Amino acid sequence: MHPDPPSSRPGRWFSRHHRQGPRPWRKLRLGFLRWRQTVLANPHTARLYRTIVGGLGTLIVLIGLVLVPLPGPGWLIVIIGLFIISSEFQWARRLLHFVRVNVEKWTRWIMAQRLWVRWTVGAVTAAFVAVVVWGVLKVVGLPDWVPDLPIFELLSLR
């Protein structure tokens, strides 16, 4: 006597794709890859495509570099620009790999330090950001919609 095959299987032996269907982004990605393959088949459109991707990625990297000293996601924007450029250029792939490896090393190193070292690094970073923001506000000035507070007179921003 052979056991009935469906009853001998575990209850959840199907993958989630069998239950839910393929992920919606997969079709979009495959469509993009097919389109990109047709673009890269022609040398003239391939050169134009690489120029556009390189220019857009470079613009995003430059915007990110301008935003690095300001509070916010400056480095993240730089890395996104590098990611865009690395989709077409090998040197950018190597640079992105270098950045990824060194950020991981820095993160492991800082997390292995004592708490007072981490707090000191955080405080120095916060002080640097505060000085940069103060300098930018000193050069540009405060917007008109900021209320007139006595602290701005102490910092000589008004």
Tab-separated table of N, CA and C in Angstrom:
chain	number	residue	atom	x	y	z
A	1	MET	N	0.834	-1.178	0.000
A	1	MET	CA	0.000	0.000	0.000
A	1	MET	C	0.878	1.239	0.000
A	2	HIS	N	0.591	2.095	-0.940
A	2	HIS	CA	1.328	3.354	-1.027
A	2	HIS	C	0.485	4.458	-0.435
A	3	PRO	N	1.127	5.302	0.366
A	3	PRO	CA	0.345	6.431	0.894
A	3	PRO	C	-0.029	7.380	-0.239
A	4	ASP	N	-1.097	8.082	-0.021
A	4	ASP	CA	-1.571	9.057	-1.004
A	4	ASP	C	-0.581	10.221	-1.045
A	5	PRO	N	0.029	10.512	-2.218
A	5	PRO	CA	1.077	11.546	-2.267
A	5	PRO	C	0.649	12.925	-1.762
A	6	PRO	N	-0.529	13.453	-2.121
A	6	PRO	CA	-0.843	14.795	-1.606
A	6	PRO	C	-0.946	14.863	-0.091
A	7	SER	N	-1.427	13.801	0.563
A	7	SER	CA	-1.573	13.869	2.015
A	7	SER	C	-0.241	13.683	2.731
A	8	SER	N	0.747	13.131	2.048
A	8	SER	CA	2.034	12.928	2.700
A	8	SER	C	2.935	14.159	2.613
A	9	ARG	N	2.556	15.129	1.812
A	9	ARG	CA	3.360	16.352	1.684
A	9	ARG	C	3.043	17.316	2.822
A	10	PRO	N	4.037	18.126	3.191
A	10	PRO	CA	3.751	19.153	4.208
A	10	PRO	C	2.723	20.150	3.677
A	11	GLY	N	2.067	20.797	4.579
A	11	GLY	CA	0.991	21.718	4.214
A	11	GLY	C	1.455	22.907	3.393
A	12	ARG	N	2.664	23.396	3.593
A	12	ARG	CA	3.128	24.607	2.896
A	12	ARG	C	4.317	24.300	1.998
A	13	TRP	N	4.209	23.335	1.168
A	13	TRP	CA	5.353	22.983	0.339
A	13	TRP	C	5.478	23.850	-0.889
A	14	PHE	N	4.432	24.600	-1.255
A	14	PHE	CA	4.510	25.518	-2.386
A	14	PHE	C	5.237	26.784	-1.957
A	15	SER	N	5.889	27.417	-2.909
A	15	SER	CA	6.505	28.708	-2.600
A	15	SER	C	5.419	29.777	-2.580
A	16	ARG	N	5.764	30.937	-2.114
A	16	ARG	CA	4.774	32.013	-2.063
A	16	ARG	C	4.367	32.447	-3.458
A	17	HIS	N	5.219	32.202	-4.476
A	17	HIS	CA	4.861	32.569	-5.839
A	17	HIS	C	3.704	31.716	-6.352
A	18	HIS	N	3.609	30.478	-5.885
A	18	HIS	CA	2.489	29.644	-6.288
A	18	HIS	C	1.193	30.139	-5.671
A	19	ARG	N	1.276	30.653	-4.469
A	19	ARG	CA	0.081	31.125	-3.778
A	19	ARG	C	-0.302	32.532	-4.226
A	20	GLN	N	0.691	33.434	-4.349
A	20	GLN	CA	0.417	34.845	-4.588
A	20	GLN	C	0.711	35.287	-6.007
A	21	GLY	N	1.365	34.461	-6.787
A	21	GLY	CA	1.765	34.872	-8.122
A	21	GLY	C	3.098	35.587	-8.072
A	22	PRO	N	3.677	35.886	-9.234
A	22	PRO	CA	4.988	36.556	-9.237
A	22	PRO	C	4.882	37.984	-8.707
A	23	ARG	N	5.967	38.459	-8.182
A	23	ARG	CA	6.008	39.824	-7.664
A	23	ARG	C	5.787	40.810	-8.801
A	24	PRO	N	5.041	41.895	-8.573
A	24	PRO	CA	4.741	42.834	-9.664
A	24	PRO	C	5.972	43.541	-10.202
A	25	TRP	N	6.968	43.795	-9.377
A	25	TRP	CA	8.156	44.503	-9.852
A	25	TRP	C	8.976	43.648	-10.790
A	26	ARG	N	8.814	42.318	-10.724
A	26	ARG	CA	9.609	41.439	-11.572
A	26	ARG	C	9.289	41.646	-13.045
A	27	LYS	N	7.998	41.770	-13.369
A	27	LYS	CA	7.609	42.024	-14.760
A	27	LYS	C	8.187	43.348	-15.239
A	28	LEU	N	8.119	44.364	-14.394
A	28	LEU	CA	8.647	45.678	-14.746
A	28	LEU	C	10.156	45.593	-14.993
A	29	ARG	N	10.866	44.891	-14.113
A	29	ARG	CA	12.319	44.765	-14.259
A	29	ARG	C	12.672	43.992	-15.532
A	30	LEU	N	11.982	42.897	-15.791
A	30	LEU	CA	12.256	42.125	-16.996
A	30	LEU	C	11.955	42.938	-18.254
A	31	GLY	N	10.891	43.731	-18.217
A	31	GLY	CA	10.587	44.602	-19.352
A	31	GLY	C	11.677	45.631	-19.572
A	32	PHE	N	12.182	46.207	-18.474
A	32	PHE	CA	13.265	47.178	-18.588
A	32	PHE	C	14.526	46.532	-19.153
A	33	LEU	N	14.835	45.320	-18.682
A	33	LEU	CA	16.043	44.640	-19.178
A	33	LEU	C	15.925	44.311	-20.667
A	34	ARG	N	14.728	43.922	-21.112
A	34	ARG	CA	14.541	43.681	-22.550
A	34	ARG	C	14.711	44.979	-23.341
A	35	TRP	N	14.126	46.070	-22.844
A	35	TRP	CA	14.255	47.368	-23.526
A	35	TRP	C	15.718	47.793	-23.578
A	36	ARG	N	16.430	47.616	-22.474
A	36	ARG	CA	17.835	48.009	-22.414
A	36	ARG	C	18.671	47.181	-23.391
A	37	GLN	N	18.352	45.917	-23.535
A	37	GLN	CA	19.063	45.062	-24.467
A	37	GLN	C	18.869	45.541	-25.906
A	38	THR	N	17.664	45.974	-26.246
A	38	THR	CA	17.440	46.481	-27.601
A	38	THR	C	18.141	47.818	-27.804
A	39	VAL	N	18.192	48.647	-26.765
A	39	VAL	CA	18.893	49.931	-26.879
A	39	VAL	C	20.387	49.700	-27.067
A	40	LEU	N	20.951	48.773	-26.299
A	40	LEU	CA	22.389	48.534	-26.361
A	40	LEU	C	22.801	47.764	-27.614
A	41	ALA	N	21.840	47.217	-28.361
A	41	ALA	CA	22.169	46.483	-29.591
A	41	ALA	C	22.664	47.430	-30.683
A	42	ASN	N	22.196	48.669	-30.677
A	42	ASN	CA	22.606	49.664	-31.662
A	42	ASN	C	23.713	50.521	-31.041
A	43	PRO	N	24.883	50.641	-31.668
A	43	PRO	CA	25.983	51.392	-31.050
A	43	PRO	C	25.669	52.867	-30.824
A	44	HIS	N	24.878	53.474	-31.700
A	44	HIS	CA	24.572	54.896	-31.546
A	44	HIS	C	23.645	55.134	-30.351
A	45	THR	N	22.589	54.309	-30.243
A	45	THR	CA	21.691	54.473	-29.098
A	45	THR	C	22.376	54.042	-27.810
A	46	ALA	N	23.287	53.062	-27.898
A	46	ALA	CA	24.024	52.640	-26.703
A	46	ALA	C	24.883	53.783	-26.174
A	47	ARG	N	25.556	54.500	-27.082
A	47	ARG	CA	26.387	55.635	-26.669
A	47	ARG	C	25.523	56.739	-26.057
A	48	LEU	N	24.374	57.016	-26.676
A	48	LEU	CA	23.463	58.037	-26.148
A	48	LEU	C	22.931	57.621	-24.780
A	49	TYR	N	22.546	56.357	-24.646
A	49	TYR	CA	22.027	55.850	-23.375
A	49	TYR	C	23.081	55.960	-22.280
A	50	ARG	N	24.316	55.535	-22.589
A	50	ARG	CA	25.388	55.623	-21.594
A	50	ARG	C	25.689	57.073	-21.220
A	51	THR	N	25.605	57.978	-22.200
A	51	THR	CA	25.827	59.397	-21.919
A	51	THR	C	24.743	59.942	-20.996
A	52	ILE	N	23.503	59.578	-21.261
A	52	ILE	CA	22.402	60.064	-20.420
A	52	ILE	C	22.520	59.498	-19.006
A	53	VAL	N	22.793	58.195	-18.892
A	53	VAL	CA	22.932	57.574	-17.567
A	53	VAL	C	24.115	58.187	-16.818
A	54	GLY	N	25.243	58.367	-17.497
A	54	GLY	CA	26.411	58.971	-16.860
A	54	GLY	C	26.162	60.407	-16.431
A	55	GLY	N	25.486	61.177	-17.279
A	55	GLY	CA	25.183	62.565	-16.931
A	55	GLY	C	24.218	62.676	-15.772
A	56	LEU	N	23.161	61.864	-15.787
A	56	LEU	CA	22.182	61.890	-14.691
A	56	LEU	C	22.829	61.444	-13.382
A	57	GLY	N	23.616	60.368	-13.425
A	57	GLY	CA	24.303	59.908	-12.216
A	57	GLY	C	25.291	60.926	-11.687
A	58	THR	N	26.026	61.572	-12.593
A	58	THR	CA	26.983	62.600	-12.174
A	58	THR	C	26.268	63.786	-11.542
A	59	LEU	N	25.146	64.189	-12.117
A	59	LEU	CA	24.366	65.288	-11.545
A	59	LEU	C	23.891	64.946	-10.136
A	60	ILE	N	23.420	63.720	-9.943
A	60	ILE	CA	22.954	63.309	-8.619
A	60	ILE	C	24.121	63.253	-7.631
A	61	VAL	N	25.285	62.763	-8.080
A	61	VAL	CA	26.465	62.728	-7.203
A	61	VAL	C	26.865	64.152	-6.804
A	62	LEU	N	26.873	65.078	-7.757
A	62	LEU	CA	27.246	66.468	-7.440
A	62	LEU	C	26.265	67.108	-6.470
A	63	ILE	N	24.976	66.871	-6.666
A	63	ILE	CA	23.974	67.395	-5.726
A	63	ILE	C	24.216	66.808	-4.338
A	64	GLY	N	24.500	65.509	-4.283
A	64	GLY	CA	24.782	64.881	-2.995
A	64	GLY	C	26.019	65.449	-2.332
A	65	LEU	N	27.064	65.722	-3.116
A	65	LEU	CA	28.287	66.298	-2.539
A	65	LEU	C	28.046	67.692	-2.002
A	66	VAL	N	27.186	68.451	-2.661
A	66	VAL	CA	26.835	69.781	-2.137
A	66	VAL	C	26.086	69.636	-0.821
A	67	LEU	N	25.256	68.591	-0.704
A	67	LEU	CA	24.447	68.403	0.501
A	67	LEU	C	25.172	67.678	1.631
A	68	VAL	N	26.380	67.157	1.386
A	68	VAL	CA	27.088	66.394	2.419
A	68	VAL	C	27.286	67.191	3.708
A	69	PRO	N	27.780	68.424	3.666
A	69	PRO	CA	27.999	69.108	4.944
A	69	PRO	C	26.711	69.537	5.640
A	70	LEU	N	25.614	69.589	4.921
A	70	LEU	CA	24.344	69.991	5.532
A	70	LEU	C	23.675	68.786	6.184
A	71	PRO	N	22.811	69.039	7.161
A	71	PRO	CA	22.110	67.901	7.761
A	71	PRO	C	21.162	67.288	6.740
A	72	GLY	N	21.153	66.001	6.698
A	72	GLY	CA	20.304	65.310	5.738
A	72	GLY	C	21.059	64.197	5.054
A	73	PRO	N	20.468	63.637	4.035
A	73	PRO	CA	21.032	62.429	3.423
A	73	PRO	C	22.034	62.703	2.312
A	74	GLY	N	23.019	63.535	2.529
A	74	GLY	CA	23.983	63.868	1.485
A	74	GLY	C	24.743	62.666	0.965
A	75	TRP	N	25.310	61.867	1.876
A	75	TRP	CA	26.080	60.705	1.451
A	75	TRP	C	25.184	59.666	0.788
A	76	LEU	N	23.958	59.542	1.271
A	76	LEU	CA	23.032	58.593	0.643
A	76	LEU	C	22.749	58.998	-0.799
A	77	ILE	N	22.604	60.283	-1.049
A	77	ILE	CA	22.366	60.765	-2.410
A	77	ILE	C	23.594	60.511	-3.289
A	78	VAL	N	24.786	60.693	-2.735
A	78	VAL	CA	26.010	60.393	-3.486
A	78	VAL	C	26.050	58.916	-3.866
A	79	ILE	N	25.716	58.043	-2.923
A	79	ILE	CA	25.741	56.606	-3.185
A	79	ILE	C	24.672	56.222	-4.207
A	80	ILE	N	23.504	56.851	-4.163
A	80	ILE	CA	22.469	56.582	-5.172
A	80	ILE	C	22.967	57.000	-6.552
A	81	GLY	N	23.628	58.150	-6.646
A	81	GLY	CA	24.198	58.578	-7.926
A	81	GLY	C	25.259	57.608	-8.426
A	82	LEU	N	26.110	57.119	-7.515
A	82	LEU	CA	27.111	56.117	-7.901
A	82	LEU	C	26.448	54.825	-8.367
A	83	PHE	N	25.364	54.464	-7.712
A	83	PHE	CA	24.634	53.261	-8.110
A	83	PHE	C	24.092	53.408	-9.536
A	84	ILE	N	23.575	54.581	-9.862
A	84	ILE	CA	23.066	54.828	-11.212
A	84	ILE	C	24.197	54.748	-12.229
A	85	ILE	N	25.319	55.387	-11.931
A	85	ILE	CA	26.456	55.361	-12.852
A	85	ILE	C	27.000	53.941	-12.988
A	86	SER	N	27.005	53.185	-11.891
A	86	SER	CA	27.580	51.843	-11.929
A	86	SER	C	26.755	50.871	-12.763
A	87	SER	N	25.536	51.251	-13.125
A	87	SER	CA	24.759	50.358	-13.988
A	87	SER	C	25.347	50.302	-15.392
A	88	GLU	N	26.219	51.259	-15.749
A	88	GLU	CA	26.799	51.286	-17.091
A	88	GLU	C	28.319	51.328	-17.133
A	89	PHE	N	28.977	51.693	-16.025
A	89	PHE	CA	30.421	51.900	-16.060
A	89	PHE	C	31.114	51.036	-15.011
A	90	GLN	N	32.147	50.318	-15.429
A	90	GLN	CA	32.869	49.401	-14.548
A	90	GLN	C	33.615	50.154	-13.449
A	91	TRP	N	34.201	51.319	-13.751
A	91	TRP	CA	34.945	52.066	-12.732
A	91	TRP	C	34.027	52.477	-11.590
A	92	ALA	N	32.763	52.785	-11.907
A	92	ALA	CA	31.820	53.160	-10.854
A	92	ALA	C	31.424	51.942	-10.015
A	93	ARG	N	31.360	50.764	-10.649
A	93	ARG	CA	31.094	49.533	-9.890
A	93	ARG	C	32.202	49.287	-8.885
A	94	ARG	N	33.453	49.472	-9.329
A	94	ARG	CA	34.585	49.272	-8.412
A	94	ARG	C	34.555	50.305	-7.282
A	95	LEU	N	34.258	51.555	-7.611
A	95	LEU	CA	34.187	52.600	-6.587
A	95	LEU	C	33.052	52.332	-5.598
A	96	LEU	N	31.898	51.906	-6.101
A	96	LEU	CA	30.771	51.585	-5.231
A	96	LEU	C	31.111	50.406	-4.319
A	97	HIS	N	31.821	49.415	-4.846
A	97	HIS	CA	32.250	48.277	-4.022
A	97	HIS	C	33.222	48.741	-2.935
A	98	PHE	N	34.159	49.618	-3.303
A	98	PHE	CA	35.110	50.177	-2.338
A	98	PHE	C	34.370	50.921	-1.226
A	99	VAL	N	33.394	51.735	-1.598
A	99	VAL	CA	32.618	52.490	-0.603
A	99	VAL	C	31.856	51.539	0.307
A	100	ARG	N	31.210	50.542	-0.271
A	100	ARG	CA	30.425	49.590	0.518
A	100	ARG	C	31.312	48.848	1.521
A	101	VAL	N	32.470	48.378	1.070
A	101	VAL	CA	33.378	47.631	1.952
A	101	VAL	C	33.869	48.525	3.087
A	102	ASN	N	34.241	49.755	2.771
A	102	ASN	CA	34.782	50.631	3.816
A	102	ASN	C	33.710	51.125	4.777
A	103	VAL	N	32.494	51.323	4.309
A	103	VAL	CA	31.411	51.694	5.235
A	103	VAL	C	31.135	50.535	6.186
A	104	GLU	N	31.156	49.315	5.671
A	104	GLU	CA	30.963	48.152	6.546
A	104	GLU	C	32.095	48.043	7.567
A	105	LYS	N	33.341	48.271	7.123
A	105	LYS	CA	34.480	48.236	8.063
A	105	LYS	C	34.332	49.302	9.140
A	106	TRP	N	33.961	50.529	8.730
A	106	TRP	CA	33.786	51.625	9.686
A	106	TRP	C	32.677	51.289	10.677
A	107	THR	N	31.575	50.741	10.179
A	107	THR	CA	30.463	50.397	11.059
A	107	THR	C	30.881	49.326	12.058
A	108	ARG	N	31.580	48.297	11.589
A	108	ARG	CA	32.044	47.248	12.507
A	108	ARG	C	33.025	47.825	13.536
A	109	TRP	N	33.923	48.710	13.074
A	109	TRP	CA	34.904	49.287	13.993
A	109	TRP	C	34.223	50.144	15.053
A	110	ILE	N	33.315	51.018	14.623
A	110	ILE	CA	32.684	51.933	15.582
A	110	ILE	C	31.804	51.163	16.564
A	111	MET	N	31.162	50.089	16.114
A	111	MET	CA	30.314	49.309	17.011
A	111	MET	C	31.139	48.449	17.977
A	112	ALA	N	32.392	48.189	17.643
A	112	ALA	CA	33.258	47.425	18.536
A	112	ALA	C	33.872	48.313	19.619
A	113	GLN	N	33.769	49.629	19.489
A	113	GLN	CA	34.361	50.548	20.455
A	113	GLN	C	33.477	50.655	21.691
A	114	ARG	N	34.066	51.191	22.733
A	114	ARG	CA	33.300	51.422	23.957
A	114	ARG	C	32.253	52.503	23.713
A	115	LEU	N	31.282	52.526	24.608
A	115	LEU	CA	30.167	53.457	24.451
A	115	LEU	C	30.628	54.910	24.459
A	116	TRP	N	31.596	55.270	25.302
A	116	TRP	CA	32.035	56.666	25.372
A	116	TRP	C	32.711	57.097	24.066
A	117	VAL	N	33.391	56.166	23.367
A	117	VAL	CA	34.011	56.498	22.082
A	117	VAL	C	32.933	56.772	21.045
A	118	ARG	N	31.902	55.916	21.025
A	118	ARG	CA	30.806	56.122	20.074
A	118	ARG	C	30.085	57.437	20.337
A	119	TRP	N	29.848	57.744	21.608
A	119	TRP	CA	29.187	59.006	21.946
A	119	TRP	C	30.070	60.199	21.574
A	120	THR	N	31.371	60.081	21.762
A	120	THR	CA	32.281	61.167	21.397
A	120	THR	C	32.288	61.397	19.894
A	121	VAL	N	32.348	60.317	19.119
A	121	VAL	CA	32.301	60.449	17.660
A	121	VAL	C	30.980	61.084	17.232
A	122	GLY	N	29.880	60.660	17.855
A	122	GLY	CA	28.576	61.251	17.544
A	122	GLY	C	28.511	62.729	17.904
A	123	ALA	N	29.077	63.100	19.057
A	123	ALA	CA	29.062	64.501	19.481
A	123	ALA	C	29.915	65.369	18.567
A	124	VAL	N	31.091	64.871	18.171
A	124	VAL	CA	31.951	65.627	17.250
A	124	VAL	C	31.253	65.805	15.901
A	125	THR	N	30.600	64.762	15.436
A	125	THR	CA	29.856	64.855	14.176
A	125	THR	C	28.725	65.861	14.288
A	126	ALA	N	27.982	65.817	15.391
A	126	ALA	CA	26.888	66.778	15.589
A	126	ALA	C	27.408	68.207	15.686
A	127	ALA	N	28.547	68.400	16.354
A	127	ALA	CA	29.130	69.741	16.449
A	127	ALA	C	29.564	70.239	15.073
A	128	PHE	N	30.140	69.359	14.266
A	128	PHE	CA	30.546	69.742	12.913
A	128	PHE	C	29.333	70.161	12.085
A	129	VAL	N	28.262	69.381	12.160
A	129	VAL	CA	27.045	69.714	11.411
A	129	VAL	C	26.476	71.043	11.900
A	130	ALA	N	26.481	71.275	13.208
A	130	ALA	CA	25.961	72.530	13.753
A	130	ALA	C	26.780	73.716	13.258
A	131	VAL	N	28.107	73.587	13.214
A	131	VAL	CA	28.957	74.679	12.729
A	131	VAL	C	28.700	74.944	11.247
A	132	VAL	N	28.530	73.878	10.459
A	132	VAL	CA	28.256	74.053	9.032
A	132	VAL	C	26.909	74.730	8.826
A	133	VAL	N	25.889	74.298	9.562
A	133	VAL	CA	24.565	74.934	9.445
A	133	VAL	C	24.651	76.394	9.862
A	134	TRP	N	25.349	76.683	10.945
A	134	TRP	CA	25.508	78.083	11.383
A	134	TRP	C	26.204	78.901	10.295
A	135	GLY	N	27.265	78.329	9.696
A	135	GLY	CA	27.980	79.046	8.632
A	135	GLY	C	27.094	79.304	7.425
A	136	VAL	N	26.313	78.320	7.045
A	136	VAL	CA	25.407	78.504	5.906
A	136	VAL	C	24.382	79.581	6.227
A	137	LEU	N	23.813	79.549	7.427
A	137	LEU	CA	22.831	80.573	7.809
A	137	LEU	C	23.486	81.954	7.918
A	138	LYS	N	24.740	81.991	8.306
A	138	LYS	CA	25.452	83.270	8.400
A	138	LYS	C	25.653	83.877	7.013
A	139	VAL	N	25.976	83.012	6.035
A	139	VAL	CA	26.215	83.498	4.680
A	139	VAL	C	24.899	83.824	3.972
A	140	VAL	N	23.948	82.908	4.058
A	140	VAL	CA	22.687	83.061	3.329
A	140	VAL	C	21.707	83.945	4.082
A	141	GLY	N	21.707	83.835	5.386
A	141	GLY	CA	20.744	84.577	6.192
A	141	GLY	C	19.534	83.719	6.505
A	142	LEU	N	18.801	84.151	7.509
A	142	LEU	CA	17.607	83.413	7.889
A	142	LEU	C	16.452	83.787	6.970
A	143	PRO	N	15.586	82.838	6.659
A	143	PRO	CA	14.406	83.188	5.863
A	143	PRO	C	13.468	84.092	6.658
A	144	ASP	N	12.618	84.816	5.973
A	144	ASP	CA	11.704	85.764	6.621
A	144	ASP	C	10.648	85.069	7.477
A	145	TRP	N	10.335	83.822	7.176
A	145	TRP	CA	9.274	83.137	7.908
A	145	TRP	C	9.729	82.625	9.273
A	146	VAL	N	11.045	82.712	9.571
A	146	VAL	CA	11.549	82.274	10.878
A	146	VAL	C	11.234	83.357	11.898
A	147	PRO	N	10.630	82.988	13.039
A	147	PRO	CA	10.291	84.001	14.048
A	147	PRO	C	11.535	84.666	14.624
A	148	ASP	N	11.366	85.882	15.069
A	148	ASP	CA	12.472	86.647	15.628
A	148	ASP	C	12.685	86.229	17.076
A	149	LEU	N	13.704	85.434	17.319
A	149	LEU	CA	14.006	84.945	18.660
A	149	LEU	C	15.311	85.563	19.147
A	150	PRO	N	15.441	85.763	20.475
A	150	PRO	CA	16.661	86.404	21.000
A	150	PRO	C	17.930	85.591	20.744
A	151	ILE	N	17.809	84.281	20.581
A	151	ILE	CA	19.012	83.473	20.360
A	151	ILE	C	19.679	83.828	19.041
A	152	PHE	N	18.891	84.276	18.045
A	152	PHE	CA	19.474	84.642	16.753
A	152	PHE	C	20.334	85.896	16.874
A	153	GLU	N	19.972	86.772	17.803
A	153	GLU	CA	20.797	87.964	18.016
A	153	GLU	C	22.108	87.578	18.726
A	154	LEU	N	22.042	86.581	19.624
A	154	LEU	CA	23.263	86.121	20.289
A	154	LEU	C	24.208	85.473	19.290
A	155	LEU	N	23.637	84.742	18.333
A	155	LEU	CA	24.465	84.100	17.308
A	155	LEU	C	24.788	85.045	16.156
A	156	SER	N	24.265	86.271	16.245
A	156	SER	CA	24.410	87.311	15.229
A	156	SER	C	23.983	86.827	13.843
A	157	LEU	N	22.812	86.185	13.796
A	157	LEU	CA	22.253	85.720	12.528
A	157	LEU	C	21.224	86.688	11.974
A	158	ARG	N	20.737	87.613	12.751
A	158	ARG	CA	19.740	88.584	12.258
A	158	ARG	C	20.369	89.937	12.112
